[in-house]
Amino acid sequence: MTTRKSTALALTLAAALPALGLVPTAAAAAAATAPGAPVAPSAASVAAAPAGARLHLAAPRDAHNVGDVGEAEPAAPAGGPLVNGGGPVQTAPQIYVDYWGWTSDPAGVAPYLNQFYSSVGASPWLATVQQYGADSSPNLLAGTWSDPAPVPAVPTDAQIQAEAVSAAQHFGAAASVNTQIIVATPTGHSTAGFGSSYCGYHGAVAAMPSITYTDLPYMPDAAGSCGAGSANGSGGTLDGVSIVAGHEMAETITDPLSNGWRDTGTGAEIADKCAWVNIGDTNLSGNTFAMQPLWSNNSGGCSMGSGSWSTWQQRTTPAPGIAAGASPVVSSWGPRRLDMFVRGKDGAIWHQPYDTTGAGWYPWESMGGNFVSNPAAVSWDSSRLDLFGVGTDGKIWHRYWNNPGGWGSWNVDFATPPPGLASGATPTVTSWGTGRLDLFVRGKDNAIWHLDYSNGWSTWESLGAKIISDPAATSPNNGRIDLVGLGTNNNIWHKYWTPGTGWTSWSPDLPALPVGIAPGSSPAASLWQPNADDVEVYVRGKDGAIWNSLYSNGSWGAWSSQGGALASNTTAISPGPNLIDLFAVGTDGSLDEKLWA
């Protein structure tokens, strides 16, 4: 991005850095948001700013450094999703590393860097760029060159670009947007500001505007200021090499000419939004490197690509607060579209939608009504959303949204099951195809009762068993339903239905939860995309954490803890391939979310 030298000095740090195509890290971000007078970047820093985007340094490795054990890491910059500015992306990047004027390599940077570029191309970490129309290949590293030409003690950006031209000519590199020239300067030789205001930067070569370049100084010279020890403590001298190289590489792939994918609100690129957040070791083709996450529009957060759980994060609650004992429920009618519902202290059902088109979470809205149960919700396609709840009159009420009609009114469309509803019962609903609903609820006889809709409501049928919890149901593929509930032995029981076999018998398929199931808890179930038959079950343990078990290839896996200090049942949804969202009410009354992406 072109540096706006004439105006940058008048901006505060928080505003100036995005204007320059720069995003602050831990220390700079903290300074920008702390009380007191705004701080502008120095004249030297602005004058040295290149035409590309720059990774700012981490905090010095002191009491406020990034990556210390037990230290809370900074959140990614606020803002919305990445938006394409109309420019190209790299679909077949080729990386050429120019070791300019290297006469020594005391920390062993060169072999580490070569191995990194040779390993990262086919990794799940870099596959995050594919959602932006970009791509990579297993053979990213196209060549290396040790240019014996002397390098200035403090090379200017113009000299870095001139060296990139020399390297492109040496390699015979194509004059293509897919060409990346990495100008790696030796120990003791770096552009002004390295280690004090930035760690690396990238941009387009002015003399060869379709070719990109990266200024990659000798990271160990900056020690902890540019990532050394961020993942591996005293043994992580080279941590910053892969962190910074990966940061600049991913941004070059998705924003090579500074008009590609950026957050239009902050100017941040794919790696800026996650800079110095959740640094960790990542396996790349059998080799381990310290890495930062990349921003994923698909998951709405920072992702290591191979799939990992976020920490529990607090979300807003509806205006009246959440009713005592209430649990949220969530539905999805499209990729990364969520509709969350929860009962408020006023007895009404409250609704909050989420999407990734730029709005994120919308404000809460009241759906009205006077309910004594948690809601149940499902979408059979993008034009329909059905909502159910038990009213104070003991009846199951229903309303639905369709496109373009919007929300209808609450109605009682059918009677309750013959034995009546169990005290405190909450219904659950699933759909295995357009125009199809399957509703389940526990009766006073503790059996699970089933009602289906297909051009009209059926009559109730008993599915038997003695269940002491609310049921959970999901449809992992067209024509299958999985149903789980807590039996009188306090273990989770399971049955499923297919068109060919009908309902199976109830079976205690799932292993016993190691910590035991919290009294009064009910399980949740979600499909696991992209595998059509995989189902994940979640339940709150006696330790207050959420635990999960995956059904795959005909058997249930061992339980895993997702932590948390939760007071409610959880709800789970898979709004897209390799995505799972969990929501629950915390012991402090907060609405908490945890994401796998």
Coordinates of C-alpha atoms in Angstrom, one line a residue:
M1 CA 0.0 0.0 0.0
T2 CA 1.3 3.5 -0.8
T3 CA 2.7 5.2 2.2
R4 CA 0.9 8.5 3.1
K5 CA 3.9 10.3 4.5
S6 CA 2.3 13.7 4.5
T7 CA -0.6 12.8 6.8
A8 CA 0.6 10.0 8.9
L9 CA 2.3 12.1 11.5
A10 CA -0.9 13.8 12.4
L11 CA -2.6 10.5 13.1
T12 CA -2.8 8.7 16.4
L13 CA -1.0 5.4 16.5
A14 CA -4.2 3.4 16.3
A15 CA -5.3 5.3 13.2
A16 CA -1.9 5.8 11.6
L17 CA -0.8 2.2 11.3
P18 CA -3.8 1.0 9.2
A19 CA -3.5 4.1 7.1
L20 CA 0.1 3.0 6.3
G21 CA -1.0 -0.6 5.7
L22 CA 0.4 -1.4 9.1
V23 CA -1.2 -3.0 12.1
P24 CA 0.2 -2.8 15.6
T25 CA 1.0 -5.8 17.7
A26 CA 0.9 -6.3 21.5
A27 CA 2.9 -3.3 22.6
A28 CA 1.7 -0.9 19.9
A29 CA -1.9 -2.0 20.2
A30 CA -1.8 -1.6 24.0
A31 CA -0.4 1.9 23.6
A32 CA -3.0 2.8 21.1
T33 CA -5.9 1.9 23.3
A34 CA -4.5 2.9 26.7
P35 CA -5.8 6.1 28.4
G36 CA -3.8 9.2 27.9
A37 CA -2.4 11.2 25.0
P38 CA -2.3 9.6 21.5
V39 CA 1.1 8.6 20.2
A40 CA 2.1 9.2 16.6
P41 CA 4.8 7.1 14.8
S42 CA 8.2 8.8 14.7
A43 CA 9.3 10.7 11.6
A44 CA 12.1 8.2 11.0
S45 CA 9.6 5.3 11.2
V46 CA 7.2 7.0 8.7
A47 CA 10.0 8.0 6.4
A48 CA 11.3 4.4 6.2
A49 CA 7.9 2.9 5.7
P50 CA 7.8 0.9 2.4
A51 CA 5.2 0.6 -0.2
G52 CA 4.0 -2.7 1.3
A53 CA 2.5 -3.8 4.5
R54 CA 4.7 -4.2 7.6
L55 CA 4.6 -6.6 10.5
H56 CA 5.1 -4.7 13.6
L57 CA 7.2 -6.1 16.4
A58 CA 6.0 -8.0 19.4
A59 CA 6.4 -6.5 22.9
P60 CA 9.9 -6.9 24.3
R61 CA 10.3 -10.1 26.3
D62 CA 9.7 -8.7 29.7
A63 CA 6.6 -8.8 32.0
H64 CA 4.5 -7.9 29.0
N65 CA 6.0 -10.0 26.3
V66 CA 4.1 -12.2 23.9
G67 CA 4.0 -15.9 24.4
D68 CA 5.1 -16.3 28.0
V69 CA 3.5 -19.2 29.8
G70 CA 0.5 -18.0 31.7
E71 CA 0.4 -14.6 30.0
A72 CA -2.8 -13.6 28.3
E73 CA -2.1 -13.0 24.6
P74 CA -3.6 -10.0 22.9
A75 CA -6.8 -10.2 20.9
A76 CA -6.7 -9.9 17.2
P77 CA -7.5 -6.4 15.8
A78 CA -11.2 -5.6 15.8
G79 CA -13.0 -5.3 12.6
G80 CA -15.0 -7.3 10.1
P81 CA -14.1 -9.9 7.4
L82 CA -11.5 -9.6 4.7
V83 CA -12.9 -8.0 1.5
N84 CA -11.4 -8.1 -1.9
G85 CA -10.4 -4.7 -3.3
G86 CA -10.6 -5.9 -6.9
G87 CA -6.9 -6.9 -7.2
P88 CA -5.3 -10.3 -7.9
V89 CA -4.2 -13.1 -5.6
Q90 CA -1.5 -15.6 -6.1
T91 CA -2.8 -19.0 -7.3
A92 CA 0.6 -20.7 -7.9
P93 CA 3.1 -18.8 -5.9
Q94 CA 6.8 -19.3 -6.5
I95 CA 9.2 -18.2 -3.8
Y96 CA 12.8 -17.2 -4.5
V97 CA 15.1 -16.5 -1.5
D98 CA 18.0 -14.1 -2.0
Y99 CA 20.6 -14.3 0.8
W100 CA 22.1 -10.9 0.1
G101 CA 25.7 -10.4 1.3
W102 CA 25.7 -13.2 3.8
T103 CA 29.2 -13.9 5.2
S104 CA 28.0 -15.7 8.4
D105 CA 24.9 -17.2 9.8
P106 CA 25.5 -17.6 13.6
A107 CA 22.0 -18.7 14.4
G108 CA 21.4 -21.1 11.5
V109 CA 18.7 -19.0 9.9
A110 CA 19.2 -20.0 6.3
P111 CA 18.7 -23.8 6.6
Y112 CA 15.7 -23.2 8.8
L113 CA 14.2 -20.8 6.4
N114 CA 14.8 -23.0 3.4
Q115 CA 13.2 -26.0 5.2
F116 CA 10.2 -23.8 6.2
Y117 CA 9.5 -22.7 2.6
S118 CA 10.0 -26.3 1.4
S119 CA 7.5 -27.6 4.0
V120 CA 4.7 -25.0 4.2
G121 CA 3.2 -25.3 0.7
A122 CA 0.8 -28.2 1.1
S123 CA 0.1 -27.6 4.8
P124 CA -3.4 -27.2 6.3
W125 CA -2.1 -23.9 7.7
L126 CA -1.6 -22.3 4.3
A127 CA -4.8 -23.9 2.9
T128 CA -6.6 -21.1 4.8
V129 CA -5.8 -18.9 1.8
Q130 CA -8.0 -21.0 -0.5
Q131 CA -11.2 -19.5 0.7
Y132 CA -10.0 -16.2 -0.9
G133 CA -9.4 -17.7 -4.3
A134 CA -5.7 -18.0 -3.7
D135 CA -3.8 -21.2 -3.5
S136 CA -0.3 -22.7 -3.0
S137 CA 1.5 -25.9 -4.0
P138 CA 3.8 -28.4 -2.4
N139 CA 6.8 -26.9 -4.2
L140 CA 6.7 -23.2 -3.1
L141 CA 10.5 -22.8 -2.9
A142 CA 11.6 -22.2 -6.5
G143 CA 15.2 -21.3 -5.7
T144 CA 17.8 -19.8 -3.4
W145 CA 20.8 -17.5 -4.2
S146 CA 23.7 -16.3 -2.1
D147 CA 24.4 -13.0 -3.7
P148 CA 28.0 -12.0 -2.8
A149 CA 27.4 -8.3 -3.4
P150 CA 28.0 -6.2 -0.3
V151 CA 25.0 -5.1 1.6
P152 CA 24.8 -1.6 3.2
A153 CA 24.8 -1.5 7.0
V154 CA 21.3 0.1 6.9
P155 CA 19.8 -0.6 3.5
T156 CA 17.0 1.6 2.3
D157 CA 13.8 0.2 0.9
A158 CA 14.9 1.4 -2.5
Q159 CA 18.0 -0.7 -2.2
I160 CA 16.0 -3.7 -1.0
Q161 CA 13.8 -3.3 -4.1
A162 CA 16.9 -3.0 -6.4
E163 CA 18.2 -6.2 -4.9
A164 CA 14.9 -7.9 -5.6
V165 CA 15.2 -6.9 -9.2
S166 CA 18.8 -8.3 -9.3
A167 CA 17.5 -11.6 -7.8
A168 CA 14.6 -11.8 -10.2
Q169 CA 17.0 -11.4 -13.1
H170 CA 19.4 -14.0 -11.6
F171 CA 16.6 -16.5 -11.2
G172 CA 15.0 -15.7 -14.6
A173 CA 11.8 -15.4 -12.6
A174 CA 8.6 -14.8 -14.5
A175 CA 7.2 -11.3 -14.5
S176 CA 4.1 -12.6 -12.8
V177 CA 2.1 -11.7 -9.8
N178 CA 2.9 -15.3 -8.5
T179 CA 6.6 -14.4 -8.1
Q180 CA 7.8 -13.7 -4.6
I181 CA 11.3 -12.5 -4.1
I182 CA 12.5 -12.8 -0.4
V183 CA 15.4 -10.4 0.2
A184 CA 17.0 -11.9 3.3
T185 CA 19.5 -9.5 4.8
P186 CA 22.4 -10.8 7.0
T187 CA 23.0 -10.4 10.7
G188 CA 23.9 -6.8 11.5
H189 CA 22.4 -5.3 8.3
S190 CA 18.7 -4.3 8.3
T191 CA 16.5 -1.5 7.2
A192 CA 15.8 1.4 9.6
G193 CA 13.3 0.5 12.3
F194 CA 13.9 -3.3 12.4
G195 CA 13.6 -4.5 16.0
S196 CA 12.2 -1.2 17.2
S197 CA 9.1 -0.7 15.1
Y198 CA 8.7 -3.6 12.7
C199 CA 9.8 -7.1 11.9
G200 CA 9.3 -7.5 8.2
Y201 CA 7.3 -6.1 5.3
H202 CA 6.1 -6.9 1.7
G203 CA 5.1 -5.0 -1.4
A204 CA 5.3 -4.8 -5.1
V205 CA 8.6 -4.0 -6.8
A206 CA 8.3 -0.5 -8.3
A207 CA 10.5 -1.4 -11.3
M208 CA 8.7 -4.7 -11.9
P209 CA 5.2 -4.0 -10.5
S210 CA 3.9 -7.5 -11.2
I211 CA 6.6 -9.1 -9.0
T212 CA 6.4 -8.9 -5.2
Y213 CA 9.2 -8.7 -2.7
T214 CA 9.6 -9.2 1.1
D215 CA 12.2 -7.5 3.3
L216 CA 13.2 -10.2 5.7
P217 CA 15.9 -9.1 8.2
Y218 CA 17.9 -11.5 10.3
M219 CA 15.3 -12.2 13.0
P220 CA 17.6 -13.3 15.8
D221 CA 19.1 -9.8 15.8
A222 CA 15.8 -8.5 17.3
A223 CA 15.5 -11.4 19.8
G224 CA 12.1 -11.4 21.5
S225 CA 11.0 -8.2 19.9
C226 CA 10.4 -10.2 16.7
G227 CA 9.3 -13.5 18.1
A228 CA 12.3 -15.4 19.4
G229 CA 11.1 -17.7 22.1
S230 CA 7.4 -17.0 21.4
A231 CA 6.6 -20.7 21.1
N232 CA 9.6 -22.5 22.5
G233 CA 11.0 -20.3 25.2
S234 CA 14.8 -20.2 25.5
G235 CA 15.0 -23.0 22.9
G236 CA 13.1 -20.9 20.3
T237 CA 15.9 -18.7 18.9
L238 CA 14.5 -19.2 15.4
D239 CA 10.7 -19.0 16.3
G240 CA 10.5 -15.5 14.9
V241 CA 11.9 -16.6 11.5
S242 CA 9.0 -18.8 10.6
I243 CA 6.4 -16.5 12.3
V244 CA 7.5 -13.5 10.3
A245 CA 8.2 -15.3 7.1
G246 CA 4.8 -17.1 7.3
H247 CA 3.1 -13.8 8.1
E248 CA 4.5 -12.0 5.1
M249 CA 4.1 -14.9 2.7
A250 CA 0.4 -15.4 3.5
E251 CA -0.3 -11.7 3.0
T252 CA 1.6 -11.6 -0.2
I253 CA -0.4 -14.6 -1.5
T254 CA -3.8 -12.9 -0.7
D255 CA -2.8 -9.3 -1.2
P256 CA 0.2 -9.2 -3.5
L257 CA -0.4 -5.7 -5.0
S258 CA -2.0 -4.1 -1.9
N259 CA -5.5 -4.2 -3.6
G260 CA -6.4 -7.7 -2.7
W261 CA -8.0 -9.1 0.5
R262 CA -8.1 -6.7 3.5
D263 CA -10.3 -5.7 6.3
T264 CA -11.8 -2.5 4.9
G265 CA -12.4 -1.1 8.4
T266 CA -8.8 -1.5 9.7
G267 CA -6.7 -2.1 6.6
A268 CA -5.5 -5.3 8.1
E269 CA -4.5 -8.3 5.9
I270 CA -4.9 -12.0 6.5
A271 CA -2.0 -12.3 9.0
D272 CA -2.3 -8.8 10.5
K273 CA -5.6 -9.6 12.1
C274 CA -4.0 -12.5 14.0
A275 CA -0.5 -11.1 14.6
W276 CA 1.1 -12.3 17.8
V277 CA -2.1 -14.1 18.8
N278 CA -2.0 -17.8 19.9
I279 CA 1.5 -18.4 18.7
G280 CA 2.3 -22.1 18.7
D281 CA 4.3 -24.9 17.1
T282 CA 2.7 -26.3 13.9
N283 CA 3.5 -29.5 12.0
L284 CA 4.3 -28.7 8.4
S285 CA 4.9 -31.8 6.3
G286 CA 6.5 -33.6 9.2
N287 CA 8.6 -30.6 10.3
T288 CA 7.7 -28.3 13.3
F289 CA 7.8 -24.6 13.1
A290 CA 6.5 -21.7 15.3
M291 CA 3.6 -20.1 13.6
Q292 CA 0.8 -17.6 14.1
P293 CA -2.8 -18.2 13.0
L294 CA -4.3 -16.7 9.8
W295 CA -7.7 -14.9 9.6
S296 CA -10.5 -17.2 8.2
N297 CA -13.6 -15.5 6.9
N298 CA -15.2 -19.0 7.0
S299 CA -14.8 -19.4 10.7
G300 CA -14.9 -15.7 11.6
G301 CA -11.7 -15.9 13.5
C302 CA -8.0 -16.8 13.6
S303 CA -7.2 -20.3 12.5
M304 CA -4.2 -22.6 12.3
G305 CA -5.9 -24.3 9.4
S306 CA -5.5 -27.9 10.6
G307 CA -8.4 -27.4 13.0
S308 CA -8.2 -26.3 16.6
W309 CA -10.5 -25.2 19.4
S310 CA -10.6 -21.5 20.4
T311 CA -10.9 -20.6 24.1
W312 CA -14.3 -19.9 25.5
Q313 CA -15.3 -16.3 24.6
Q314 CA -18.1 -14.2 26.1
R315 CA -20.9 -13.0 23.8
T316 CA -23.6 -10.4 24.5
T317 CA -26.8 -11.3 26.3
P318 CA -30.3 -10.1 25.6
A319 CA -31.5 -7.0 27.3
P320 CA -33.5 -8.6 30.1
G321 CA -30.8 -11.1 30.8
I322 CA -31.0 -14.9 30.5
A323 CA -33.6 -16.7 32.4
A324 CA -32.5 -18.9 35.4
G325 CA -31.7 -22.4 34.1
A326 CA -32.0 -21.4 30.5
S327 CA -29.8 -22.9 27.8
P328 CA -29.2 -21.4 24.3
V329 CA -30.0 -23.1 21.0
V330 CA -28.5 -22.4 17.6
S331 CA -29.5 -23.2 14.1
S332 CA -27.8 -22.6 10.7
W333 CA -29.3 -22.2 7.2
G334 CA -26.1 -21.7 5.4
P335 CA -22.3 -21.5 5.6
R336 CA -21.3 -19.5 8.7
R337 CA -24.9 -18.3 9.1
L338 CA -26.1 -18.7 12.7
D339 CA -29.4 -18.0 14.4
M340 CA -29.1 -18.1 18.2
F341 CA -32.1 -18.3 20.5
V342 CA -32.4 -18.2 24.3
R343 CA -35.2 -17.6 26.9
G344 CA -34.9 -14.2 28.6
K345 CA -35.8 -13.3 32.2
D346 CA -39.0 -11.8 30.7
G347 CA -40.1 -15.3 29.5
A348 CA -39.8 -14.3 25.8
I349 CA -37.6 -16.1 23.3
W350 CA -34.8 -13.8 22.1
H351 CA -33.0 -14.1 18.8
Q352 CA -29.6 -13.0 17.6
P353 CA -28.4 -13.8 14.0
Y354 CA -24.8 -13.9 12.7
D355 CA -23.3 -13.8 9.3
T356 CA -20.0 -13.2 7.6
T357 CA -21.0 -10.6 5.0
G358 CA -19.7 -7.9 7.2
A359 CA -22.4 -7.5 9.9
G360 CA -21.1 -10.3 12.2
W361 CA -23.5 -10.6 15.2
Y362 CA -26.7 -8.5 14.8
P363 CA -28.5 -7.0 17.8
W364 CA -30.7 -9.1 19.9
E365 CA -34.5 -9.1 19.0
S366 CA -37.4 -10.3 21.1
M367 CA -39.5 -13.1 19.5
G368 CA -42.2 -12.5 22.2
G369 CA -44.2 -15.2 23.9
N370 CA -44.2 -16.5 27.5
F371 CA -42.2 -19.7 27.8
V372 CA -41.1 -22.1 30.5
S373 CA -38.7 -24.2 28.3
N374 CA -35.7 -23.6 26.2
P375 CA -36.4 -23.1 22.5
A376 CA -35.8 -25.5 19.7
A377 CA -34.9 -24.4 16.2
V378 CA -34.0 -25.8 12.8
S379 CA -33.7 -24.7 9.2
W380 CA -34.5 -27.1 6.4
D381 CA -33.0 -24.7 3.8
S382 CA -32.0 -21.0 3.4
S383 CA -35.6 -19.9 3.0
R384 CA -37.0 -21.4 6.2
L385 CA -36.4 -21.4 10.0
D386 CA -38.7 -23.1 12.5
L387 CA -38.9 -22.3 16.2
F388 CA -40.6 -24.1 19.0
G389 CA -41.0 -23.7 22.8
V390 CA -43.2 -24.8 25.7
G391 CA -45.5 -22.1 26.9
T392 CA -46.7 -21.4 30.4
D393 CA -49.9 -23.2 29.4
G394 CA -48.0 -26.5 28.9
K395 CA -48.5 -26.5 25.2
I396 CA -45.8 -26.6 22.4
W397 CA -45.9 -23.3 20.5
H398 CA -44.5 -22.9 17.0
R399 CA -43.6 -20.0 14.7
Y400 CA -41.5 -19.9 11.5
W401 CA -39.7 -17.5 9.3
N402 CA -39.6 -17.9 5.5
N403 CA -38.3 -15.9 2.6
P404 CA -39.7 -13.5 1.6
G405 CA -42.6 -13.6 4.1
G406 CA -40.6 -13.0 7.3
W407 CA -41.7 -14.2 10.8
G408 CA -45.2 -15.6 11.3
S409 CA -47.1 -15.5 14.6
W410 CA -46.9 -18.0 17.4
N411 CA -49.4 -20.8 17.0
V412 CA -50.3 -24.2 18.6
D413 CA -50.2 -26.5 15.6
F414 CA -50.7 -29.8 17.4
A415 CA -51.6 -31.3 20.7
T416 CA -49.1 -32.5 23.3
P417 CA -48.2 -36.3 23.4
P418 CA -50.9 -38.5 25.1
P419 CA -49.1 -38.7 28.5
G420 CA -48.5 -35.0 28.5
L421 CA -45.1 -33.3 28.8
A422 CA -42.6 -34.2 31.5
S423 CA -42.0 -31.4 34.0
G424 CA -39.5 -28.9 32.6
A425 CA -39.3 -30.7 29.2
T426 CA -37.8 -28.9 26.3
P427 CA -38.4 -30.1 22.7
T428 CA -35.7 -30.7 20.1
V429 CA -36.2 -30.6 16.3
T430 CA -34.1 -31.7 13.3
S431 CA -34.6 -31.8 9.6
W432 CA -33.2 -34.3 7.0
G433 CA -34.5 -32.6 3.9
T434 CA -36.5 -29.7 2.5
G435 CA -40.1 -29.6 3.8
R436 CA -39.3 -32.2 6.6
L437 CA -39.3 -31.6 10.3
D438 CA -38.9 -34.2 13.1
L439 CA -39.8 -33.0 16.6
F440 CA -39.0 -34.9 19.8
V441 CA -39.9 -34.3 23.5
R442 CA -40.0 -36.2 26.7
G443 CA -43.4 -37.3 28.0
K444 CA -44.6 -37.7 31.6
D445 CA -43.9 -41.4 31.1
N446 CA -40.2 -40.5 30.5
A447 CA -40.4 -42.0 27.0
I448 CA -39.3 -39.9 24.1
W449 CA -42.2 -39.0 21.8
H450 CA -41.8 -38.2 18.1
L451 CA -43.9 -36.1 15.7
D452 CA -42.9 -35.4 12.1
Y453 CA -44.0 -32.8 9.5
S454 CA -44.2 -33.4 5.8
N455 CA -47.0 -31.4 4.2
G456 CA -48.8 -31.6 7.5
W457 CA -48.2 -32.9 11.0
S458 CA -48.3 -36.6 11.8
T459 CA -49.6 -38.2 15.0
W460 CA -47.3 -38.7 18.0
E461 CA -45.4 -42.0 18.3
S462 CA -43.6 -43.2 21.4
L463 CA -39.9 -44.2 20.9
G464 CA -39.9 -45.9 24.3
A465 CA -37.0 -46.0 26.9
K466 CA -36.8 -44.3 30.2
I467 CA -35.0 -41.1 29.6
I468 CA -34.3 -38.5 32.4
S469 CA -33.1 -35.7 30.2
D470 CA -34.3 -33.8 27.2
P471 CA -33.4 -35.5 24.0
A472 CA -31.0 -34.2 21.3
A473 CA -31.4 -35.0 17.6
T474 CA -29.4 -34.3 14.5
S475 CA -29.5 -35.5 10.8
P476 CA -26.1 -36.1 9.5
N477 CA -27.3 -36.9 6.0
N478 CA -30.5 -37.0 3.9
G479 CA -32.7 -39.7 5.4
R480 CA -31.0 -40.4 8.7
I481 CA -31.8 -39.2 12.2
D482 CA -29.6 -39.7 15.3
L483 CA -31.2 -39.4 18.7
V484 CA -29.6 -39.3 22.1
G485 CA -30.8 -39.0 25.7
L486 CA -29.6 -39.6 29.3
G487 CA -30.9 -42.9 30.7
T488 CA -31.8 -43.7 34.2
N489 CA -28.3 -45.2 34.7
N490 CA -26.9 -41.7 34.0
N491 CA -25.2 -42.8 30.8
I492 CA -26.1 -41.5 27.3
W493 CA -28.3 -43.8 25.2
H494 CA -28.5 -43.6 21.4
K495 CA -30.8 -44.7 18.6
Y496 CA -31.1 -43.8 15.0
W497 CA -33.5 -44.0 12.1
T498 CA -33.1 -44.5 8.3
P499 CA -35.8 -44.9 5.7
G500 CA -34.7 -48.5 5.0
T501 CA -34.5 -49.8 8.6
G502 CA -36.7 -47.5 10.6
W503 CA -35.8 -46.9 14.2
T504 CA -33.1 -49.1 15.8
S505 CA -33.4 -50.0 19.5
W506 CA -32.0 -47.8 22.2
S507 CA -28.4 -48.7 23.0
P508 CA -25.8 -47.4 25.6
D509 CA -23.3 -47.0 22.8
L510 CA -21.4 -44.1 24.2
P511 CA -18.6 -44.7 26.8
A512 CA -19.2 -43.5 30.3
L513 CA -18.1 -39.9 30.9
P514 CA -14.9 -40.0 33.1
V515 CA -16.1 -37.2 35.5
G516 CA -19.7 -38.2 35.4
I517 CA -22.6 -36.1 33.9
A518 CA -23.7 -33.0 35.8
P519 CA -27.1 -33.5 37.5
G520 CA -29.9 -32.1 35.4
S521 CA -27.8 -32.0 32.2
S522 CA -29.1 -32.9 28.8
P523 CA -26.8 -33.8 25.8
A524 CA -26.5 -31.9 22.5
A525 CA -25.8 -33.4 19.1
S526 CA -24.4 -32.0 15.9
L527 CA -23.3 -33.4 12.6
W528 CA -19.6 -33.1 11.7
Q529 CA -19.1 -31.8 8.2
P530 CA -17.8 -32.7 5.7
N531 CA -18.3 -36.4 6.7
A532 CA -21.9 -37.3 5.9
D533 CA -22.4 -39.9 8.7
D534 CA -20.3 -38.4 11.6
V535 CA -22.1 -37.2 14.7
E536 CA -20.6 -35.3 17.7
V537 CA -22.3 -35.5 21.1
Y538 CA -21.7 -32.9 23.9
V539 CA -22.7 -32.9 27.5
R540 CA -21.8 -31.0 30.7
G541 CA -19.7 -32.9 33.2
K542 CA -19.8 -32.7 37.0
D543 CA -16.6 -30.6 36.6
G544 CA -18.6 -27.9 34.9
A545 CA -16.8 -28.5 31.6
I546 CA -18.3 -29.5 28.3
W547 CA -17.2 -32.9 27.0
N548 CA -17.6 -34.4 23.5
S549 CA -17.5 -37.7 21.8
L550 CA -17.4 -38.3 18.0
Y551 CA -19.2 -41.1 16.2
S552 CA -17.3 -42.0 13.1
N553 CA -16.8 -45.2 11.1
G554 CA -19.4 -47.0 13.1
S555 CA -18.1 -46.4 16.6
W556 CA -17.9 -43.7 19.3
G557 CA -14.6 -42.1 20.3
A558 CA -13.3 -41.4 23.7
W559 CA -14.6 -38.3 25.6
S560 CA -12.6 -35.1 25.3
S561 CA -13.0 -32.1 27.6
Q562 CA -13.6 -28.6 26.1
G563 CA -13.1 -27.0 29.5
G564 CA -15.2 -24.0 30.6
A565 CA -17.1 -23.2 33.8
L566 CA -20.6 -23.7 32.5
A567 CA -24.0 -23.7 34.2
S568 CA -26.2 -24.7 31.3
N569 CA -26.5 -27.4 28.7
T570 CA -24.5 -26.6 25.6
T571 CA -25.8 -26.3 22.0
A572 CA -23.7 -27.3 19.0
I573 CA -23.9 -26.6 15.3
S574 CA -21.7 -27.2 12.3
P575 CA -22.3 -24.3 10.0
G576 CA -19.8 -25.4 7.4
P577 CA -17.0 -27.9 6.6
N578 CA -14.6 -28.4 9.5
L579 CA -16.5 -25.9 11.7
I580 CA -18.3 -26.4 15.0
D581 CA -19.7 -23.7 17.3
L582 CA -20.6 -24.4 20.9
F583 CA -22.7 -22.0 23.1
A584 CA -23.5 -22.3 26.8
V585 CA -24.3 -20.1 29.8
G586 CA -21.4 -19.6 32.1
T587 CA -21.6 -19.8 35.9
D588 CA -21.4 -16.0 35.9
G589 CA -24.5 -15.7 33.7
S590 CA -22.6 -14.9 30.6
L591 CA -23.3 -16.4 27.2
D592 CA -20.1 -18.2 26.1
E593 CA -19.0 -19.5 22.7
K594 CA -16.2 -21.9 21.7
L595 CA -15.3 -22.5 18.1
W596 CA -13.5 -25.3 16.2
A597 CA -12.0 -24.1 12.9

